[in-house]
Amino acid sequence: MQLEAVTAEAARDEWRRIEREIFSVTFAPRARLSPSEWAERHRVLTQGEERGRPWSNDSTPHLVEIMDFVGAPWARKGVVRKSARVGYTEGVIGNVAAWTIAMDPCPMAIIQPSDGEAEQYSKEQVSPLIQMNPEIRDRIGKMGSRSSDSTITYKEFAGGFLSILGSAADKNMRRRSFRRVFVDEVDGMKVDSKEGDPLLRIQKRTDDFEDGVMIVGSTPTTKHESRIDREFEKSDQRYRHLPCPHCDEYQVLEWGGPSEAHGIKWDRELFCRACGLEVDSADEPCPGCGAAPTDEDGRLPVEVKHLPETAHYVCYYCGGRIEESDKEAMARAARWIPTKPGAPFPGWQVDALFSLFHGARWSKLVQEFLDATENASDLQVWWNTVLGRAWEERTKNVELDDLEARAEEFVGPDGTPVDVPDGVGIITAAVDVQGSWLELLVRGWGRGERSWDILHERIHGDPEAAFTWARLEALLTRPYRHVNGRELHIDCAMIDAGAFTTTVYTFVKPRESRRVFAIIGDKTGSQDAPPLKRPSRSNADGVRVFTAGTFRLKDDLVRRLKIQTPGPRYIHLRSYNPDRCNGFDAEYFAQFEAEKKIFRRRKGSREGSWLWVQKRSRNEAIDLHVYNLAAFLALGVGVRADMDAWVEEARRPPEEDDETEREAGRQRSSWATSW
């Protein structure tokens, strides 16, 4: 009996022990993990080359502080001004949203610029996030099930829900309250004059929660227009400081530029254009053929070969050369330092210069920069998406005195003026139709879109009179003699059809086979309009009419005029010569100051847009240069890419001329197929 009692007592003790263990395991609070810690343990990547692999904070050390800020109980608002290729979408929005579902469930929202983008984001980002991460997959209600209200843009889970919304419609925000809100690409959001700034409306949705937080992230656009840039300016402006491997000084990585001793640098090779020998400098005669620096620009004509694969960083403090292989250790030892401590909320500047992604290698960024400099409109895209900075629109006018001072006459070896100087391979023309005259500007084009004024004439006469157009026809068909003796002809001409439209159409229609076209300016003045639209025949005469994106072309013209050193994209202006009856007079140069670029705000709003505003009555010089740019673009990428061949062909002496070969070359360039 005693043995049985002991056994029963022991059994009860054992049962109580097991019971306590089960209770403690079942009801014990889970370890409190920060978003970055949770991602390190549980997150599976769903995008890019790393898809399916575990998340590693070592790959994006710059995001750890941002992730953990969003999950902090004291956080209310944060701003991230960012470039592409920094992992923000996966690392901040994806990780913190998943952490919220698994560790701290509550109502939350991801806001996209529009309803369409919200649905696309849900399909491409949220759905893979749920399906490929077991830690949250079983917590989300399944779409279509009777027990769940989940849809493409609404995901419910125990303790909360995730809404993926577009910011465009106010109805998306009404009667909604969120504890966490992620606002993505705020610079893409439209401001409705009736509903106001969507960012302010979104922030109000977190007010019902004492610990509500909003994180705003975006790639910036242009200064004064960029909403993320304004928000960042109000923050404590944290920049990533990386230590130099040579002197250990912490610094913000900057692009630098040719005028700066520090920043991203790369090597170049110079080759004498005359003999092809590699030279050390363009300031000295070629040691091979003895070619001397030319009088044209004071430098030896050379071909420059950039070597982006040699990209490296030069330290601001010690001047040491930092290689790409040093970047990983620097990035992981880096730290965020605010420049405005005490600001009401934190803000982080995140860019590709310190990103460890394979697509953000310095060599690749340099190559993209070199490609962007070929086209002025691409440079802003590179600036925004690589450096993560708002594009600074420089509104300073082109100085009239500087333009007149640099005007030059083009002369041959004997000192006499010539029509076409060396370096020109293609000739274009533009015609502006005024009330009592036609104004013609003929321009030459060479390597790197370097260009020269050839002829400027004001043809006085009634634009309705056949005689006036006959004089124009004579100038469009006449030969223009190259300094080497060859005769060149206009390859493409654009005639403004904004006035006397029927007359212009009558003139150009039988001459379209000679690439004489009608052109009009984009009436919207939009800065988003392409530089040159495909030609349209939607008119009663069936005339092919081009549309010029005047905003971007004027921007491009100003950038070209500001280039001070002859080289790619430099504009050679011709000086006045009364003996040659050209129109490069004081009035011609004065017209370059006829328009000014201003930022005009909409009434009652901080939003607005850039506009070109005319300051004086005459501005034909600007229009003529813009339409010449359009004519050059209309020739197509094939002609522009083969500019070296055109320049060399123009240099050949007349006795070597073979008109049949030249015409065949024109056909092979196939300017028309570029459209």
XYZ file of C-alpha atoms in Angstrom:
675
model
C 0.000 0.000 0.000
C 2.806 2.347 0.881
C 4.515 1.617 -2.427
C 1.320 2.458 -4.307
C 0.917 5.760 -2.410
C 4.452 6.828 -3.183
C 3.964 6.028 -6.845
C 0.730 8.004 -7.037
C 2.301 11.025 -5.336
C 5.253 10.920 -7.701
C 2.919 10.690 -10.630
C 0.991 13.755 -9.469
C 4.252 15.721 -9.060
C 5.371 14.702 -12.504
C 2.024 15.743 -13.941
C 2.232 19.127 -12.239
C 5.752 19.643 -13.647
C 4.603 18.795 -17.136
C 1.596 21.048 -16.727
C 3.755 24.004 -15.633
C 6.133 23.417 -18.549
C 3.317 23.330 -21.078
C 1.807 26.491 -19.599
C 5.111 28.375 -19.603
C 5.874 27.390 -23.175
C 2.373 28.147 -24.418
C 1.839 31.472 -22.701
C 5.391 32.782 -22.373
C 5.855 36.111 -24.229
C 7.836 35.863 -27.444
C 11.242 37.454 -27.639
C 10.921 41.073 -28.767
C 12.809 41.329 -32.056
C 13.462 44.580 -33.870
C 12.516 44.678 -37.580
C 16.149 44.218 -38.633
C 16.614 41.270 -36.224
C 13.392 39.634 -37.395
C 14.382 40.071 -41.055
C 17.787 38.490 -40.357
C 16.100 35.401 -38.850
C 12.973 34.932 -40.942
C 12.856 37.015 -44.139
C 13.215 35.437 -47.583
C 14.018 37.730 -50.525
C 11.373 37.865 -53.233
C 12.917 40.127 -55.899
C 15.982 40.307 -58.153
C 18.935 37.974 -58.487
C 18.836 37.122 -54.760
C 15.240 35.851 -54.953
C 14.661 32.912 -52.612
C 17.721 33.581 -50.442
C 17.618 34.644 -46.777
C 17.775 38.344 -46.031
C 21.144 39.577 -44.743
C 21.616 42.935 -43.055
C 25.259 42.795 -44.128
C 24.125 43.434 -47.714
C 22.260 46.607 -46.780
C 23.788 47.938 -43.547
C 22.500 51.421 -44.387
C 18.879 50.256 -43.957
C 19.154 48.802 -40.416
C 18.665 52.112 -38.615
C 15.715 53.047 -40.838
C 13.968 49.692 -40.323
C 14.359 49.806 -36.553
C 13.185 53.415 -36.395
C 9.828 52.483 -37.959
C 9.376 49.749 -35.365
C 10.256 51.978 -32.403
C 7.332 52.920 -30.112
C 8.399 56.591 -30.053
C 8.595 56.998 -33.857
C 6.054 59.311 -35.507
C 7.500 60.330 -38.867
C 10.599 59.649 -40.950
C 11.765 60.668 -44.429
C 14.011 58.787 -46.864
C 15.361 60.658 -49.899
C 16.800 57.874 -51.996
C 18.217 56.754 -55.307
C 17.584 53.460 -57.075
C 19.522 50.261 -56.251
C 19.625 50.788 -52.488
C 17.095 48.125 -51.398
C 14.533 50.505 -49.922
C 11.392 48.759 -51.209
C 12.431 45.293 -50.009
C 14.472 46.369 -47.018
C 12.275 49.001 -45.419
C 8.716 48.596 -46.684
C 8.870 44.825 -47.194
C 10.746 43.956 -44.005
C 8.811 46.252 -41.674
C 5.432 45.261 -43.139
C 6.290 41.561 -42.669
C 7.614 42.232 -39.140
C 4.375 44.045 -38.283
C 2.255 41.070 -39.377
C 4.393 38.587 -37.460
C 5.427 40.539 -34.353
C 3.256 43.607 -33.842
C -0.034 43.266 -35.781
C -1.977 46.473 -36.348
C -3.768 48.405 -39.134
C -1.221 49.583 -41.698
C -1.111 50.898 -45.249
C 1.271 51.153 -48.181
C 0.459 54.225 -50.293
C 1.360 54.387 -53.993
C 0.921 57.398 -56.322
C -2.188 55.971 -58.038
C -4.710 53.136 -57.788
C -3.164 51.407 -60.792
C 0.300 51.528 -59.257
C -1.131 50.270 -55.948
C -2.600 47.205 -57.618
C 0.617 46.588 -59.565
C 2.677 46.952 -56.378
C 0.457 44.432 -54.587
C 0.831 41.869 -57.359
C 4.576 42.324 -57.889
C 5.765 43.013 -54.325
C 3.192 42.102 -51.661
C 1.921 38.805 -53.085
C 5.436 37.282 -53.457
C 6.297 38.602 -49.982
C 3.376 36.671 -48.501
C 3.794 33.492 -50.537
C 7.552 33.100 -50.045
C 7.741 33.918 -46.322
C 6.224 31.156 -44.139
C 6.343 33.350 -41.024
C 3.569 35.544 -42.414
C 1.931 33.361 -45.079
C -0.247 31.405 -42.635
C -1.292 34.574 -40.814
C -2.864 36.224 -43.887
C -6.460 35.401 -44.768
C -6.731 33.670 -48.132
C -8.400 35.551 -50.960
C -11.809 34.161 -51.904
C -12.348 32.178 -48.712
C -15.588 32.678 -46.821
C -13.729 33.471 -43.623
C -11.616 36.233 -45.144
C -12.223 39.612 -46.764
C -8.722 39.699 -48.315
C -8.431 41.072 -51.854
C -5.591 42.123 -54.135
C -5.174 45.450 -52.314
C -6.430 44.456 -48.869
C -4.834 41.760 -46.682
C -6.295 40.927 -43.296
C -4.584 39.082 -40.458
C -5.174 38.520 -36.759
C -4.915 41.876 -35.009
C -4.821 44.083 -38.101
C -4.816 44.476 -41.871
C -2.675 45.800 -44.724
C -4.206 48.167 -47.280
C -2.356 48.985 -50.504
C -3.843 52.259 -51.717
C -3.416 54.903 -54.378
C -3.082 58.482 -53.158
C -4.944 60.093 -56.043
C -8.492 59.730 -54.721
C -9.560 61.116 -51.384
C -12.100 58.307 -51.059
C -9.201 55.924 -50.390
C -8.437 57.789 -47.149
C -11.892 58.474 -45.792
C -12.929 56.575 -42.661
C -9.505 54.913 -42.568
C -7.093 54.914 -39.645
C -3.658 53.324 -39.699
C -1.023 52.808 -37.054
C 1.776 52.444 -39.603
C 1.840 54.047 -43.030
C 4.502 53.650 -45.727
C 4.285 56.363 -48.399
C 6.181 55.245 -51.491
C 7.370 57.522 -54.342
C 5.707 60.634 -53.002
C 7.202 62.700 -55.849
C 4.960 60.800 -58.244
C 1.776 61.833 -56.451
C -0.529 64.372 -58.054
C -1.831 67.291 -56.041
C -5.561 67.886 -56.524
C -6.589 71.520 -56.112
C -9.834 70.453 -54.383
C -8.491 67.776 -52.066
C -5.105 69.334 -51.274
C -1.731 67.738 -50.638
C -2.183 63.946 -50.312
C 0.767 63.743 -47.912
C -1.049 65.875 -45.354
C -4.221 63.844 -45.757
C -2.303 60.596 -45.306
C -0.604 61.817 -42.142
C -3.992 62.628 -40.600
C -4.907 58.948 -40.902
C -2.372 58.062 -38.167
C -3.716 60.564 -35.622
C -6.151 58.057 -34.070
C -3.181 56.077 -32.748
C -1.000 57.475 -29.992
C 1.979 55.651 -31.508
C 1.011 56.119 -35.164
C 3.976 56.490 -37.529
C 4.419 57.497 -41.185
C 7.556 56.798 -43.217
C 7.881 58.742 -46.490
C 10.300 57.605 -49.184
C 10.904 58.670 -52.762
C 13.421 59.313 -55.481
C 13.517 63.119 -55.943
C 12.770 64.968 -59.160
C 13.627 68.660 -59.589
C 14.383 71.323 -57.007
C 11.346 73.345 -55.872
C 9.010 70.679 -57.307
C 10.248 67.659 -55.350
C 8.060 66.909 -52.330
C 10.585 64.463 -50.833
C 13.273 67.123 -51.146
C 11.172 69.594 -49.160
C 10.414 66.985 -46.495
C 14.100 66.073 -46.227
C 15.030 69.730 -45.769
C 12.712 69.861 -42.735
C 14.278 66.725 -41.191
C 17.538 66.320 -39.256
C 19.226 65.395 -42.589
C 21.248 62.302 -41.819
C 24.062 61.433 -44.230
C 26.017 58.186 -44.346
C 29.652 58.726 -43.309
C 32.172 56.080 -44.368
C 35.735 55.731 -43.022
C 38.702 56.057 -45.386
C 40.763 52.827 -45.310
C 43.954 54.923 -45.403
C 43.395 57.737 -42.870
C 40.242 56.478 -41.048
C 38.538 59.867 -41.516
C 34.740 59.594 -41.910
C 33.237 61.338 -44.916
C 30.137 61.446 -47.120
C 30.849 59.919 -50.524
C 30.336 62.504 -53.270
C 30.530 62.331 -57.038
C 33.090 65.135 -57.092
C 33.510 66.293 -60.674
C 36.451 67.530 -62.773
C 36.890 70.669 -60.660
C 37.117 68.710 -57.384
C 40.201 66.853 -56.164
C 38.100 64.248 -54.313
C 35.197 62.025 -55.333
C 34.667 59.355 -57.988
C 37.479 59.352 -60.562
C 38.498 57.174 -63.507
C 41.342 56.954 -66.007
C 41.351 58.103 -69.633
C 43.477 57.397 -72.692
C 44.222 60.104 -75.286
C 45.026 59.302 -78.919
C 46.292 61.756 -81.519
C 43.589 62.127 -84.133
C 46.178 62.605 -86.898
C 48.269 59.449 -86.398
C 46.438 57.424 -83.736
C 49.375 57.395 -81.294
C 48.550 57.466 -77.576
C 49.679 60.766 -76.010
C 50.038 61.873 -72.423
C 48.460 65.304 -72.825
C 46.443 67.320 -75.332
C 48.411 70.443 -74.388
C 51.652 69.278 -76.043
C 52.548 68.419 -79.687
C 52.142 64.760 -80.661
C 55.520 62.985 -80.232
C 54.680 60.685 -83.129
C 53.614 62.871 -86.045
C 54.506 66.274 -84.587
C 50.945 67.591 -84.851
C 50.673 70.778 -82.776
C 47.763 72.099 -80.710
C 45.331 73.773 -83.111
C 44.458 77.449 -83.191
C 40.770 76.513 -82.990
C 40.742 75.502 -79.325
C 44.407 75.604 -78.313
C 44.602 71.825 -77.796
C 45.856 68.876 -79.784
C 42.975 67.156 -81.607
C 42.629 63.883 -79.713
C 40.221 61.027 -79.333
C 39.370 60.376 -75.679
C 38.753 56.830 -74.477
C 37.203 56.705 -71.023
C 38.030 53.700 -68.860
C 35.070 53.269 -66.461
C 36.486 49.945 -65.267
C 39.206 51.960 -63.468
C 36.655 53.832 -61.329
C 37.837 54.565 -57.797
C 37.297 57.106 -55.031
C 39.758 59.794 -53.914
C 39.596 60.612 -50.193
C 38.674 64.188 -49.304
C 41.150 64.259 -46.382
C 44.274 62.365 -47.438
C 43.831 62.067 -51.210
C 44.247 58.291 -50.981
C 42.920 56.106 -53.764
C 40.038 53.949 -52.537
C 39.195 50.932 -54.678
C 35.841 49.249 -55.184
C 37.137 46.312 -53.147
C 37.404 48.627 -50.107
C 33.761 49.708 -50.270
C 32.224 46.720 -48.462
C 34.325 47.140 -45.301
C 33.756 50.906 -45.389
C 29.984 50.517 -45.783
C 29.671 48.159 -42.844
C 31.741 50.442 -40.607
C 29.746 53.520 -41.675
C 27.417 55.506 -39.448
C 24.536 57.911 -39.870
C 25.271 61.472 -38.689
C 22.563 64.183 -38.638
C 23.495 67.638 -39.901
C 20.531 69.353 -38.186
C 20.178 67.752 -34.738
C 16.991 68.748 -32.980
C 14.822 68.776 -36.113
C 11.255 67.498 -35.537
C 11.843 64.165 -37.306
C 14.705 62.151 -38.834
C 15.565 62.040 -42.517
C 18.040 59.801 -44.342
C 19.889 60.455 -47.610
C 20.414 57.078 -49.305
C 22.269 56.844 -52.625
C 23.983 54.331 -54.872
C 27.542 55.527 -54.166
C 27.717 53.495 -50.939
C 25.288 50.724 -51.962
C 26.780 47.219 -51.973
C 24.478 45.951 -54.724
C 26.213 44.541 -57.791
C 24.317 47.007 -59.985
C 25.748 49.921 -57.995
C 29.417 49.217 -58.721
C 31.366 52.439 -59.241
C 32.454 51.304 -62.704
C 28.824 50.828 -63.733
C 27.794 54.197 -62.331
C 30.616 55.880 -64.276
C 29.540 54.186 -67.507
C 25.951 55.310 -66.927
C 27.197 58.850 -66.298
C 29.153 58.864 -69.557
C 26.094 57.577 -71.420
C 23.886 60.230 -69.791
C 26.158 63.089 -70.832
C 25.432 62.195 -74.450
C 21.899 63.495 -73.939
C 21.110 66.390 -71.605
C 17.665 65.028 -70.750
C 19.236 61.789 -69.478
C 21.543 63.593 -67.065
C 18.705 64.547 -64.719
C 17.527 60.913 -64.627
C 21.051 59.810 -63.717
C 21.316 62.522 -61.057
C 18.000 61.515 -59.459
C 18.375 57.732 -59.636
C 22.096 57.391 -58.832
C 22.865 60.286 -56.482
C 19.355 60.481 -55.045
C 19.418 64.288 -55.192
C 16.913 66.770 -56.592
C 17.990 68.153 -59.950
C 19.073 71.764 -59.504
C 17.621 73.899 -62.282
C 20.058 76.735 -62.836
C 18.003 79.727 -63.907
C 20.924 82.076 -64.434
C 20.616 83.666 -67.870
C 23.218 83.242 -70.545
C 25.337 86.400 -70.415
C 25.025 88.383 -73.622
C 28.502 89.887 -73.335
C 30.064 86.438 -72.997
C 28.340 85.180 -76.145
C 29.329 88.181 -78.238
C 32.909 88.028 -76.958
C 33.364 84.418 -77.999
C 31.867 84.874 -81.488
C 34.424 83.999 -84.156
C 34.944 84.149 -87.899
C 35.745 80.901 -89.702
C 38.690 81.315 -92.075
C 40.791 79.107 -94.305
C 44.608 78.669 -94.351
C 44.984 81.918 -96.311
C 42.942 83.892 -93.751
C 39.878 84.404 -95.953
C 36.403 83.605 -94.539
C 34.858 80.245 -95.421
C 31.296 78.961 -95.300
C 31.992 75.759 -93.374
C 34.904 75.286 -90.930
C 36.772 72.061 -90.300
C 34.898 69.654 -88.021
C 31.477 69.975 -89.679
C 29.979 66.847 -91.217
C 26.240 67.578 -91.367
C 24.344 70.802 -92.153
C 20.814 71.641 -90.964
C 18.580 74.680 -91.344
C 15.652 76.289 -89.536
C 13.225 78.944 -90.764
C 11.081 81.229 -88.590
C 8.133 82.850 -90.373
C 7.443 86.425 -89.244
C 4.791 88.924 -90.347
C 6.958 90.622 -92.967
C 10.014 88.412 -93.383
C 11.462 84.897 -93.197
C 14.442 84.292 -90.941
C 16.901 81.510 -91.791
C 19.676 79.974 -89.682
C 21.990 77.344 -91.174
C 24.127 75.348 -88.716
C 26.832 72.705 -89.014
C 27.239 69.619 -86.776
C 30.278 67.541 -85.893
C 31.591 64.980 -83.399
C 30.006 64.941 -79.957
C 27.184 67.233 -81.206
C 29.611 70.133 -81.463
C 27.998 72.742 -83.711
C 28.765 75.888 -85.729
C 26.760 78.846 -87.049
C 27.055 78.857 -90.855
C 24.608 81.424 -92.232
C 21.933 83.740 -90.827
C 19.698 85.659 -93.236
C 16.565 87.773 -92.874
C 14.579 87.494 -96.097
C 12.363 90.579 -96.071
C 9.141 90.255 -98.024
C 5.517 89.212 -97.743
C 5.328 85.596 -96.493
C 2.347 85.105 -98.798
C 4.398 86.117 -101.863
C 5.986 83.427 -104.054
C 9.089 85.601 -104.577
C 9.885 85.523 -100.836
C 9.832 81.733 -100.779
C 11.834 81.546 -103.999
C 14.660 83.433 -102.273
C 14.443 80.971 -99.371
C 14.580 78.056 -101.799
C 17.778 79.446 -103.290
C 19.436 79.494 -99.848
C 18.181 75.986 -98.987
C 19.522 74.475 -102.208
C 22.799 76.388 -102.616
C 26.080 74.626 -101.801
C 28.075 75.602 -98.717
C 31.805 75.317 -99.288
C 33.926 73.462 -96.728
C 37.349 74.850 -95.786
C 38.894 71.901 -97.689
C 36.973 72.795 -100.821
C 34.152 70.243 -100.807
C 30.596 71.494 -101.355
C 28.080 70.498 -98.666
C 24.301 70.770 -98.838
C 21.610 71.110 -96.201
C 20.678 67.648 -94.941
C 17.458 68.587 -93.113
C 15.443 71.797 -92.717
C 12.601 72.658 -90.334
C 10.155 75.483 -91.134
C 7.927 76.867 -88.389
C 4.276 76.322 -89.338
C 2.810 78.149 -86.358
C 2.003 81.152 -88.592
C 1.010 81.240 -92.276
C 0.373 77.530 -91.878
C -1.229 76.902 -95.285
C 1.601 78.717 -97.068
C 4.231 76.732 -95.188
C 2.461 73.463 -95.996
C 2.317 74.411 -99.672
C 6.077 75.063 -99.678
C 7.244 71.968 -97.801
C 4.967 69.291 -99.279
C 6.812 68.888 -102.621
C 10.172 69.164 -100.806
C 9.706 66.520 -98.117
C 11.820 64.100 -100.168
C 14.683 66.597 -99.616
C 13.957 66.524 -95.892
C 12.368 69.959 -95.763
C 9.673 69.641 -93.104
C 7.052 71.656 -91.265
C 7.390 71.914 -87.485
C 5.344 73.358 -84.633
C 6.173 73.867 -80.968
C 4.472 71.817 -78.270
C 1.542 74.019 -77.232
C 1.344 72.644 -73.691
C 4.835 73.852 -72.773
C 5.164 70.681 -70.726
C 8.623 69.783 -69.477
C 7.676 66.121 -69.923
C 7.123 66.452 -73.681
C 9.842 64.637 -75.691
C 12.334 66.836 -77.583
C 10.861 65.726 -80.903
C 7.671 63.767 -81.525
C 7.102 61.469 -84.464
C 5.753 63.372 -87.479
C 2.012 63.405 -88.022
C -0.016 63.807 -91.209
C -3.278 64.634 -89.421
C -3.988 67.712 -91.533
C -6.056 68.347 -94.650
C -2.939 68.716 -96.814
C -1.378 65.424 -95.720
C 1.854 67.240 -94.829
C 4.266 65.556 -92.439
C 4.451 67.858 -89.377
C 6.942 67.451 -86.541
C 6.253 68.661 -82.992
C 9.164 70.064 -80.992
C 9.234 69.747 -77.199
C 10.297 73.363 -76.832
C 10.698 73.249 -73.041
C 13.354 70.525 -73.132
C 14.991 71.838 -76.301
C 15.366 75.307 -74.761
C 16.808 73.706 -71.639
C 19.246 71.844 -73.851
C 20.172 74.996 -75.763
C 20.962 76.921 -72.555
C 23.164 74.085 -71.286
C 25.059 74.071 -74.578
C 25.517 77.848 -74.593
C 26.968 77.707 -71.076
C 29.767 75.380 -72.175
C 32.863 77.584 -72.295
C 35.490 75.218 -73.706
C 35.282 73.915 -77.301
C 34.454 70.223 -77.248
C 31.359 67.994 -77.212
C 28.059 69.963 -77.430
C 29.914 73.301 -77.646
C 28.196 75.965 -79.804
C 30.497 77.993 -82.066
C 28.865 81.380 -82.657
C 29.787 83.311 -85.781
C 30.790 86.963 -85.709
C 29.230 89.607 -87.922
C 30.863 90.199 -91.301
C 29.194 92.931 -93.403
C 31.066 91.800 -96.526
C 29.309 88.426 -96.379
C 25.853 89.916 -95.675
C 25.211 87.539 -92.781
C 22.814 88.357 -89.970
C 24.988 87.615 -86.946
C 24.560 91.165 -85.712
C 23.905 92.718 -82.289
C 20.180 91.974 -82.564
C 20.910 88.290 -83.135
C 22.935 88.037 -79.903
C 20.463 90.201 -77.940
C 17.720 87.672 -78.676
C 19.457 85.000 -76.594
C 18.285 86.977 -73.552
C 14.704 87.143 -74.822
C 13.404 84.336 -72.587
C 13.866 83.485 -68.935
C 13.061 80.306 -67.085
C 11.024 80.865 -63.925
C 9.260 78.706 -61.344
C 5.631 79.739 -61.013
C 3.577 78.448 -58.083
C -0.095 77.652 -58.437
C -2.375 79.984 -56.500
C -2.862 78.840 -52.925
C -0.320 76.020 -53.263
C 3.373 75.353 -52.820
C 3.233 73.330 -56.008
C 3.977 74.799 -59.396
C 5.984 74.289 -62.544
C 8.875 75.719 -64.528
C 7.990 77.974 -67.447
C 9.887 79.770 -70.185
C 8.694 83.397 -70.175
C 9.412 85.818 -73.028
C 11.011 89.076 -71.823
C 11.349 90.938 -75.138
C 9.371 91.018 -78.374
C 12.037 89.423 -80.595
C 13.260 85.886 -79.843
C 13.874 84.392 -83.284
C 17.483 83.397 -82.473
C 16.280 81.044 -79.724
C 13.592 79.500 -81.931
C 16.014 79.037 -84.821
C 18.542 77.241 -82.642
C 15.786 75.067 -81.133
C 14.462 74.070 -84.561
C 17.993 73.337 -85.772
C 18.351 70.979 -82.806
C 15.081 69.380 -83.880
C 16.338 69.037 -87.468
C 19.490 67.349 -86.216
C 17.419 64.923 -84.127
C 15.138 64.224 -87.099
C 18.093 62.866 -89.078
C 17.992 59.877 -86.731
C 20.314 58.001 -84.439
C 22.038 56.283 -87.355
C 23.364 59.540 -88.776
C 24.345 60.880 -85.356
C 26.140 57.662 -84.424
C 28.098 57.744 -87.709
C 29.173 61.374 -87.325
C 32.884 60.510 -87.473
C 32.400 59.188 -91.017
C 30.465 62.287 -92.072
C 33.159 64.605 -90.694
C 35.931 62.687 -92.459
C 33.951 62.658 -95.705
C 33.490 66.437 -95.543
C 37.268 66.844 -95.134
C 38.117 64.972 -98.336
C 39.338 67.318 -101.096
C 36.926 67.837 -104.038
C 39.094 65.846 -106.433
C 38.408 62.736 -104.367
C 34.706 63.357 -104.435
C 32.458 60.540 -105.543
C 28.886 61.769 -105.476
C 27.497 58.268 -106.017
C 29.356 56.980 -102.981
C 28.108 59.881 -100.857
C 24.507 59.295 -101.882
C 24.882 55.589 -101.076
C 26.260 56.559 -97.684
C 23.195 58.710 -97.066
C 20.888 55.805 -97.894
C 22.812 53.386 -95.665
C 22.406 55.799 -92.743
C 18.634 55.341 -93.216
C 17.549 58.451 -91.347
C 13.876 57.700 -92.006
C 13.841 54.280 -90.335
C 14.759 55.829 -86.990
C 11.125 56.917 -86.780
